[in-house]
Amino acid sequence: MRLLPATCLALLSTLAPSLSAAESRLPVVVELFTSQGCSSCPPADAMLADIARMDGVIALSLHVDYWDYIGWPDSFASPDHSARQEAYARAAGERMVYTPQIVVGGQDRVVGGDAMAVMEKLHAHAGAVTPVDLRARCHGGELRIEAPPAPLPGPLDVQVVRYRPEDRVDITGGENAGLSVAYHNIVTSWRKAGTWTGEEPLAMTVPCEGSDRAVILLQEPGPGRIRAAAKAGR
């Protein structure tokens, strides 16, 4: 089932919050755990393309490596992505991981092929605000991350995510043999750049080489709830 971007955007915009001077709108962060070797994943990959075009949403595609053994090694897969999904499972007290799976806001886990359930979670998160005025800019090979002091429930991990906007893969083996699949917002690296308590201004500079785009996430350890997020300008 494909989502209609205009319809989705209309649903999300109905919950746009009224912001105080000390608040910013919190983007809805959507993480899709997927694999080129998973026969159930192409519909979820297509749905992520629609989600990625919606205002107020940061959509990321994380390819896992644990299906590589069934006949097609995923060209975007990383054991780091598999480890992140496993960490989410442990935080939720779950023992199994699967694809496709979507995690919304670092909190809610949804079967990635269930479009209605995904939309319900997007709608639920669309009204969230944050006290963090997070800014990021990539220029001259450096990514500058800044935010003024803010009241936080505890220290947050500063996550730097690099991603490729789009690529297409002709799959010639495994469960999806014969398919040509377009992937969107493909995560190419994910690293923790530091920790921030909110007591002092956030001012951090990390390398930002190459053409991949960048997103900054401030997330509770665990991984847990995402408290702030921003795409890096150029």
PDB file of C-alpha atoms in Angstrom:
ATOM      1  CA  MET A   1       0.000   0.000   0.000  1.00  0.00           C
ATOM      2  CA  ARG A   2       1.544   3.315  -1.100  1.00  0.00           C
ATOM      3  CA  LEU A   3       1.005   6.406   0.999  1.00  0.00           C
ATOM      4  CA  LEU A   4      -0.159   9.539  -0.758  1.00  0.00           C
ATOM      5  CA  PRO A   5       2.247  12.345   0.235  1.00  0.00           C
ATOM      6  CA  ALA A   6      -0.376  15.114  -0.009  1.00  0.00           C
ATOM      7  CA  THR A   7      -2.786  13.198   2.200  1.00  0.00           C
ATOM      8  CA  CYS A   8      -0.080  12.366   4.742  1.00  0.00           C
ATOM      9  CA  LEU A   9       1.078  15.971   4.871  1.00  0.00           C
ATOM     10  CA  ALA A  10      -2.481  17.162   5.433  1.00  0.00           C
ATOM     11  CA  LEU A  11      -2.879  14.741   8.334  1.00  0.00           C
ATOM     12  CA  LEU A  12       0.365  15.831   9.951  1.00  0.00           C
ATOM     13  CA  SER A  13      -0.283  19.542   9.486  1.00  0.00           C
ATOM     14  CA  THR A  14      -3.500  19.316  11.489  1.00  0.00           C
ATOM     15  CA  LEU A  15      -1.406  18.695  14.587  1.00  0.00           C
ATOM     16  CA  ALA A  16       1.147  21.467  14.063  1.00  0.00           C
ATOM     17  CA  PRO A  17       1.631  22.907  17.573  1.00  0.00           C
ATOM     18  CA  SER A  18       1.493  26.487  18.732  1.00  0.00           C
ATOM     19  CA  LEU A  19       5.029  27.210  19.853  1.00  0.00           C
ATOM     20  CA  SER A  20       6.193  29.300  22.790  1.00  0.00           C
ATOM     21  CA  ALA A  21       9.331  31.416  22.556  1.00  0.00           C
ATOM     22  CA  ALA A  22      11.263  28.660  24.354  1.00  0.00           C
ATOM     23  CA  GLU A  23      10.138  25.817  22.071  1.00  0.00           C
ATOM     24  CA  SER A  24      10.932  24.499  18.635  1.00  0.00           C
ATOM     25  CA  ARG A  25       9.040  21.974  16.592  1.00  0.00           C
ATOM     26  CA  LEU A  26      10.492  18.479  16.901  1.00  0.00           C
ATOM     27  CA  PRO A  27      10.772  16.715  13.529  1.00  0.00           C
ATOM     28  CA  VAL A  28       9.331  13.215  13.394  1.00  0.00           C
ATOM     29  CA  VAL A  29      12.328  10.909  13.006  1.00  0.00           C
ATOM     30  CA  VAL A  30      11.522   7.702  11.135  1.00  0.00           C
ATOM     31  CA  GLU A  31      14.071   4.869  10.994  1.00  0.00           C
ATOM     32  CA  LEU A  32      13.362   2.007   8.595  1.00  0.00           C
ATOM     33  CA  PHE A  33      15.351  -1.174   9.168  1.00  0.00           C
ATOM     34  CA  THR A  34      15.398  -2.956   5.826  1.00  0.00           C
ATOM     35  CA  SER A  35      17.377  -5.292   3.593  1.00  0.00           C
ATOM     36  CA  GLN A  36      17.810  -5.819  -0.131  1.00  0.00           C
ATOM     37  CA  GLY A  37      17.533  -9.550   0.579  1.00  0.00           C
ATOM     38  CA  CYS A  38      14.138  -9.371   2.337  1.00  0.00           C
ATOM     39  CA  SER A  39      11.136 -10.169   0.130  1.00  0.00           C
ATOM     40  CA  SER A  40       8.783  -8.214   2.441  1.00  0.00           C
ATOM     41  CA  CYS A  41      10.857  -5.023   2.308  1.00  0.00           C
ATOM     42  CA  PRO A  42      10.270  -3.390  -1.123  1.00  0.00           C
ATOM     43  CA  PRO A  43       6.795  -2.034  -0.186  1.00  0.00           C
ATOM     44  CA  ALA A  44       8.259  -0.510   2.986  1.00  0.00           C
ATOM     45  CA  ASP A  45      11.150   0.959   0.976  1.00  0.00           C
ATOM     46  CA  ALA A  46       8.614   2.566  -1.376  1.00  0.00           C
ATOM     47  CA  MET A  47       6.608   3.893   1.570  1.00  0.00           C
ATOM     48  CA  LEU A  48       9.736   5.488   3.036  1.00  0.00           C
ATOM     49  CA  ALA A  49      10.180   7.407  -0.219  1.00  0.00           C
ATOM     50  CA  ASP A  50       6.756   8.983   0.340  1.00  0.00           C
ATOM     51  CA  ILE A  51       7.467   9.685   4.008  1.00  0.00           C
ATOM     52  CA  ALA A  52      10.796  11.304   3.157  1.00  0.00           C
ATOM     53  CA  ARG A  53       9.007  13.937   1.058  1.00  0.00           C
ATOM     54  CA  MET A  54       6.792  15.078   3.925  1.00  0.00           C
ATOM     55  CA  ASP A  55       7.477  18.339   5.745  1.00  0.00           C
ATOM     56  CA  GLY A  56       8.444  17.981   9.382  1.00  0.00           C
ATOM     57  CA  VAL A  57       9.775  14.444   8.934  1.00  0.00           C
ATOM     58  CA  ILE A  58      13.328  13.091   8.896  1.00  0.00           C
ATOM     59  CA  ALA A  59      13.244   9.645   7.275  1.00  0.00           C
ATOM     60  CA  LEU A  60      16.266   7.350   7.335  1.00  0.00           C
ATOM     61  CA  SER A  61      16.826   3.931   5.783  1.00  0.00           C
ATOM     62  CA  LEU A  62      19.167   1.629   7.720  1.00  0.00           C
ATOM     63  CA  HIS A  63      20.127  -1.548   5.859  1.00  0.00           C
ATOM     64  CA  VAL A  64      20.944  -4.495   8.108  1.00  0.00           C
ATOM     65  CA  ASP A  65      23.366  -7.293   7.311  1.00  0.00           C
ATOM     66  CA  TYR A  66      21.752 -10.308   8.966  1.00  0.00           C
ATOM     67  CA  TRP A  67      19.934 -11.428   5.792  1.00  0.00           C
ATOM     68  CA  ASP A  68      23.058 -11.383   3.619  1.00  0.00           C
ATOM     69  CA  TYR A  69      23.487 -15.142   3.999  1.00  0.00           C
ATOM     70  CA  ILE A  70      20.295 -16.023   2.085  1.00  0.00           C
ATOM     71  CA  GLY A  71      21.783 -15.301  -1.322  1.00  0.00           C
ATOM     72  CA  TRP A  72      22.187 -11.553  -1.794  1.00  0.00           C
ATOM     73  CA  PRO A  73      24.657  -9.391   0.167  1.00  0.00           C
ATOM     74  CA  ASP A  74      23.025  -5.994   0.700  1.00  0.00           C
ATOM     75  CA  SER A  75      25.295  -3.346  -0.813  1.00  0.00           C
ATOM     76  CA  PHE A  76      24.203  -0.751   1.793  1.00  0.00           C
ATOM     77  CA  ALA A  77      24.221  -3.037   4.827  1.00  0.00           C
ATOM     78  CA  SER A  78      26.245  -2.331   7.955  1.00  0.00           C
ATOM     79  CA  PRO A  79      26.649  -4.348  11.152  1.00  0.00           C
ATOM     80  CA  ASP A  80      26.283  -1.016  12.961  1.00  0.00           C
ATOM     81  CA  HIS A  81      22.708  -0.763  11.673  1.00  0.00           C
ATOM     82  CA  SER A  82      21.950  -4.294  12.861  1.00  0.00           C
ATOM     83  CA  ALA A  83      23.458  -3.434  16.255  1.00  0.00           C
ATOM     84  CA  ARG A  84      21.292  -0.304  16.524  1.00  0.00           C
ATOM     85  CA  GLN A  85      18.145  -2.304  15.811  1.00  0.00           C
ATOM     86  CA  GLU A  86      19.191  -4.924  18.354  1.00  0.00           C
ATOM     87  CA  ALA A  87      19.772  -2.166  20.926  1.00  0.00           C
ATOM     88  CA  TYR A  88      16.236  -0.888  20.340  1.00  0.00           C
ATOM     89  CA  ALA A  89      14.946  -4.431  20.888  1.00  0.00           C
ATOM     90  CA  ARG A  90      16.862  -4.801  24.152  1.00  0.00           C
ATOM     91  CA  ALA A  91      15.579  -1.420  25.361  1.00  0.00           C
ATOM     92  CA  ALA A  92      12.029  -2.652  24.721  1.00  0.00           C
ATOM     93  CA  GLY A  93      12.628  -6.008  26.396  1.00  0.00           C
ATOM     94  CA  GLU A  94      12.308  -7.848  23.079  1.00  0.00           C
ATOM     95  CA  ARG A  95      14.482 -10.747  21.950  1.00  0.00           C
ATOM     96  CA  MET A  96      13.870 -10.747  18.192  1.00  0.00           C
ATOM     97  CA  VAL A  97      14.545  -8.326  15.343  1.00  0.00           C
ATOM     98  CA  TYR A  98      12.978  -8.398  11.902  1.00  0.00           C
ATOM     99  CA  THR A  99      12.638  -6.511   8.638  1.00  0.00           C
ATOM    100  CA  PRO A 100      10.984  -4.348   7.646  1.00  0.00           C
ATOM    101  CA  GLN A 101      10.668  -2.523  10.949  1.00  0.00           C
ATOM    102  CA  ILE A 102      10.095   1.188  11.552  1.00  0.00           C
ATOM    103  CA  VAL A 103      11.026   3.046  14.734  1.00  0.00           C
ATOM    104  CA  VAL A 104       9.400   6.463  15.190  1.00  0.00           C
ATOM    105  CA  GLY A 105      10.950   9.088  17.433  1.00  0.00           C
ATOM    106  CA  GLY A 106      13.260   6.517  19.016  1.00  0.00           C
ATOM    107  CA  GLN A 107      10.231   5.163  20.903  1.00  0.00           C
ATOM    108  CA  ASP A 108       7.542   3.408  18.889  1.00  0.00           C
ATOM    109  CA  ARG A 109       8.254   0.217  16.953  1.00  0.00           C
ATOM    110  CA  VAL A 110       5.999  -0.702  14.035  1.00  0.00           C
ATOM    111  CA  VAL A 111       5.936  -3.408  11.380  1.00  0.00           C
ATOM    112  CA  GLY A 112       7.359  -1.572   8.367  1.00  0.00           C
ATOM    113  CA  GLY A 113       4.805  -2.983   5.949  1.00  0.00           C
ATOM    114  CA  ASP A 114       1.773  -1.823   7.984  1.00  0.00           C
ATOM    115  CA  ALA A 115       1.068   1.547   6.364  1.00  0.00           C
ATOM    116  CA  MET A 116      -1.889   2.386   8.598  1.00  0.00           C
ATOM    117  CA  ALA A 117       0.041   1.671  11.797  1.00  0.00           C
ATOM    118  CA  VAL A 118       2.968   3.737  10.545  1.00  0.00           C
ATOM    119  CA  MET A 119       0.675   6.660   9.762  1.00  0.00           C
ATOM    120  CA  GLU A 120      -0.916   6.438  13.207  1.00  0.00           C
ATOM    121  CA  LYS A 121       2.507   6.778  14.820  1.00  0.00           C
ATOM    122  CA  LEU A 122       3.490   9.660  12.531  1.00  0.00           C
ATOM    123  CA  HIS A 123       0.258  11.413  13.448  1.00  0.00           C
ATOM    124  CA  ALA A 124       0.861  10.799  17.160  1.00  0.00           C
ATOM    125  CA  HIS A 125       4.354  12.309  17.002  1.00  0.00           C
ATOM    126  CA  ALA A 126       3.499  15.236  14.720  1.00  0.00           C
ATOM    127  CA  GLY A 127       2.573  17.600  17.568  1.00  0.00           C
ATOM    128  CA  ALA A 128       5.793  17.203  19.556  1.00  0.00           C
ATOM    129  CA  VAL A 129       7.920  20.189  20.552  1.00  0.00           C
ATOM    130  CA  THR A 130      11.400  20.499  22.015  1.00  0.00           C
ATOM    131  CA  PRO A 131      13.127  23.100  24.198  1.00  0.00           C
ATOM    132  CA  VAL A 132      16.272  22.637  22.084  1.00  0.00           C
ATOM    133  CA  ASP A 133      16.990  25.113  19.293  1.00  0.00           C
ATOM    134  CA  LEU A 134      19.317  22.794  17.384  1.00  0.00           C
ATOM    135  CA  ARG A 135      21.262  24.144  14.404  1.00  0.00           C
ATOM    136  CA  ALA A 136      23.759  22.417  12.133  1.00  0.00           C
ATOM    137  CA  ARG A 137      25.703  23.492   9.056  1.00  0.00           C
ATOM    138  CA  CYS A 138      28.157  21.580   6.898  1.00  0.00           C
ATOM    139  CA  HIS A 139      30.677  23.800   5.146  1.00  0.00           C
ATOM    140  CA  GLY A 140      34.287  23.457   4.082  1.00  0.00           C
ATOM    141  CA  GLY A 141      34.501  19.849   5.168  1.00  0.00           C
ATOM    142  CA  GLU A 142      33.314  20.584   8.704  1.00  0.00           C
ATOM    143  CA  LEU A 143      29.947  20.138  10.383  1.00  0.00           C
ATOM    144  CA  ARG A 144      29.167  22.761  13.020  1.00  0.00           C
ATOM    145  CA  ILE A 145      26.538  21.756  15.612  1.00  0.00           C
ATOM    146  CA  GLU A 146      25.113  24.420  17.929  1.00  0.00           C
ATOM    147  CA  ALA A 147      22.331  24.928  20.450  1.00  0.00           C
ATOM    148  CA  PRO A 148      21.835  27.311  23.380  1.00  0.00           C
ATOM    149  CA  PRO A 149      21.432  25.859  26.900  1.00  0.00           C
ATOM    150  CA  ALA A 150      18.161  24.000  27.352  1.00  0.00           C
ATOM    151  CA  PRO A 151      16.353  22.127  30.142  1.00  0.00           C
ATOM    152  CA  LEU A 152      16.867  18.412  29.491  1.00  0.00           C
ATOM    153  CA  PRO A 153      15.700  15.321  31.398  1.00  0.00           C
ATOM    154  CA  GLY A 154      19.275  14.014  31.344  1.00  0.00           C
ATOM    155  CA  PRO A 155      22.364  13.804  29.134  1.00  0.00           C
ATOM    156  CA  LEU A 156      21.704  13.219  25.442  1.00  0.00           C
ATOM    157  CA  ASP A 157      23.840  11.442  22.865  1.00  0.00           C
ATOM    158  CA  VAL A 158      24.796  13.687  19.941  1.00  0.00           C
ATOM    159  CA  GLN A 159      24.352  11.433  16.902  1.00  0.00           C
ATOM    160  CA  VAL A 160      25.729  12.453  13.503  1.00  0.00           C
ATOM    161  CA  VAL A 161      24.078  10.629  10.605  1.00  0.00           C
ATOM    162  CA  ARG A 162      25.214  10.822   6.991  1.00  0.00           C
ATOM    163  CA  TYR A 163      22.923   9.629   4.216  1.00  0.00           C
ATOM    164  CA  ARG A 164      22.607   9.375   0.445  1.00  0.00           C
ATOM    165  CA  PRO A 165      19.287  10.784  -0.840  1.00  0.00           C
ATOM    166  CA  GLU A 166      18.605   8.084  -3.424  1.00  0.00           C
ATOM    167  CA  ASP A 167      20.051   5.105  -5.258  1.00  0.00           C
ATOM    168  CA  ARG A 168      18.718   2.192  -7.288  1.00  0.00           C
ATOM    169  CA  VAL A 169      19.894  -1.396  -7.086  1.00  0.00           C
ATOM    170  CA  ASP A 170      19.354  -4.201  -9.609  1.00  0.00           C
ATOM    171  CA  ILE A 171      19.056  -7.303  -7.446  1.00  0.00           C
ATOM    172  CA  THR A 172      20.121 -10.522  -9.148  1.00  0.00           C
ATOM    173  CA  GLY A 173      20.072 -13.014  -6.273  1.00  0.00           C
ATOM    174  CA  GLY A 174      18.168 -13.994  -3.155  1.00  0.00           C
ATOM    175  CA  GLU A 175      14.478 -13.469  -2.443  1.00  0.00           C
ATOM    176  CA  ASN A 176      14.230 -10.291  -4.543  1.00  0.00           C
ATOM    177  CA  ALA A 177      16.108 -11.585  -7.581  1.00  0.00           C
ATOM    178  CA  GLY A 178      15.010  -9.790 -10.746  1.00  0.00           C
ATOM    179  CA  LEU A 179      13.830  -6.618  -9.000  1.00  0.00           C
ATOM    180  CA  SER A 180      15.208  -3.125  -9.519  1.00  0.00           C
ATOM    181  CA  VAL A 181      14.533  -1.248  -6.275  1.00  0.00           C
ATOM    182  CA  ALA A 182      14.874   2.474  -5.556  1.00  0.00           C
ATOM    183  CA  TYR A 183      16.089   3.283  -2.054  1.00  0.00           C
ATOM    184  CA  HIS A 184      15.866   6.680  -0.342  1.00  0.00           C
ATOM    185  CA  ASN A 185      17.756   8.436   2.448  1.00  0.00           C
ATOM    186  CA  ILE A 186      20.206   5.557   2.703  1.00  0.00           C
ATOM    187  CA  VAL A 187      22.314   5.856   5.854  1.00  0.00           C
ATOM    188  CA  THR A 188      26.011   5.631   5.000  1.00  0.00           C
ATOM    189  CA  SER A 189      27.455   6.361   8.452  1.00  0.00           C
ATOM    190  CA  TRP A 190      26.170   6.804  11.999  1.00  0.00           C
ATOM    191  CA  ARG A 191      28.415   7.935  14.821  1.00  0.00           C
ATOM    192  CA  LYS A 192      28.089   9.296  18.316  1.00  0.00           C
ATOM    193  CA  ALA A 193      29.951  12.595  18.358  1.00  0.00           C
ATOM    194  CA  GLY A 194      29.575  13.295  22.059  1.00  0.00           C
ATOM    195  CA  THR A 195      27.186  13.893  24.954  1.00  0.00           C
ATOM    196  CA  TRP A 196      25.330  17.072  25.930  1.00  0.00           C
ATOM    197  CA  THR A 197      23.688  17.884  29.259  1.00  0.00           C
ATOM    198  CA  GLY A 198      22.010  21.130  28.171  1.00  0.00           C
ATOM    199  CA  GLU A 199      23.647  23.079  30.986  1.00  0.00           C
ATOM    200  CA  GLU A 200      26.113  24.813  28.670  1.00  0.00           C
ATOM    201  CA  PRO A 201      25.737  25.815  25.001  1.00  0.00           C
ATOM    202  CA  LEU A 202      26.256  22.981  22.556  1.00  0.00           C
ATOM    203  CA  ALA A 203      29.167  23.842  20.263  1.00  0.00           C
ATOM    204  CA  MET A 204      30.744  20.967  18.403  1.00  0.00           C
ATOM    205  CA  THR A 205      32.625  20.586  15.136  1.00  0.00           C
ATOM    206  CA  VAL A 206      33.074  17.240  13.375  1.00  0.00           C
ATOM    207  CA  PRO A 207      34.273  16.265   9.877  1.00  0.00           C
ATOM    208  CA  CYS A 208      31.702  16.553   7.083  1.00  0.00           C
ATOM    209  CA  GLU A 209      33.492  15.471   3.923  1.00  0.00           C
ATOM    210  CA  GLY A 210      31.903  14.264   0.710  1.00  0.00           C
ATOM    211  CA  SER A 211      28.480  14.874  -0.783  1.00  0.00           C
ATOM    212  CA  ASP A 212      26.357  12.790   1.609  1.00  0.00           C
ATOM    213  CA  ARG A 213      23.860  14.852   3.551  1.00  0.00           C
ATOM    214  CA  ALA A 214      23.886  15.105   7.336  1.00  0.00           C
ATOM    215  CA  VAL A 215      21.340  14.909  10.134  1.00  0.00           C
ATOM    216  CA  ILE A 216      21.933  15.564  13.835  1.00  0.00           C
ATOM    217  CA  LEU A 217      19.914  13.672  16.443  1.00  0.00           C
ATOM    218  CA  LEU A 218      19.947  14.330  20.193  1.00  0.00           C
ATOM    219  CA  GLN A 219      18.812  11.059  21.713  1.00  0.00           C
ATOM    220  CA  GLU A 220      18.438   9.594  25.162  1.00  0.00           C
ATOM    221  CA  PRO A 221      20.943   6.779  25.744  1.00  0.00           C
ATOM    222  CA  GLY A 222      19.603   3.302  25.311  1.00  0.00           C
ATOM    223  CA  PRO A 223      18.803   4.189  22.517  1.00  0.00           C
ATOM    224  CA  GLY A 224      15.711   5.976  23.712  1.00  0.00           C
ATOM    225  CA  ARG A 225      13.559   8.951  22.911  1.00  0.00           C
ATOM    226  CA  ILE A 226      14.843  11.455  20.353  1.00  0.00           C
ATOM    227  CA  ARG A 227      14.650  14.884  21.969  1.00  0.00           C
ATOM    228  CA  ALA A 228      15.850  17.070  19.072  1.00  0.00           C
ATOM    229  CA  ALA A 229      16.748  16.629  15.428  1.00  0.00           C
ATOM    230  CA  ALA A 230      17.891  18.829  12.568  1.00  0.00           C
ATOM    231  CA  LYS A 231      19.065  18.476   9.003  1.00  0.00           C
ATOM    232  CA  ALA A 232      22.395  20.177   8.360  1.00  0.00           C
ATOM    233  CA  GLY A 233      22.347  23.122   6.005  1.00  0.00           C
ATOM    234  CA  ARG A 234      25.142  23.932   3.580  1.00  0.00           C
TER     235      ARG A 234
END
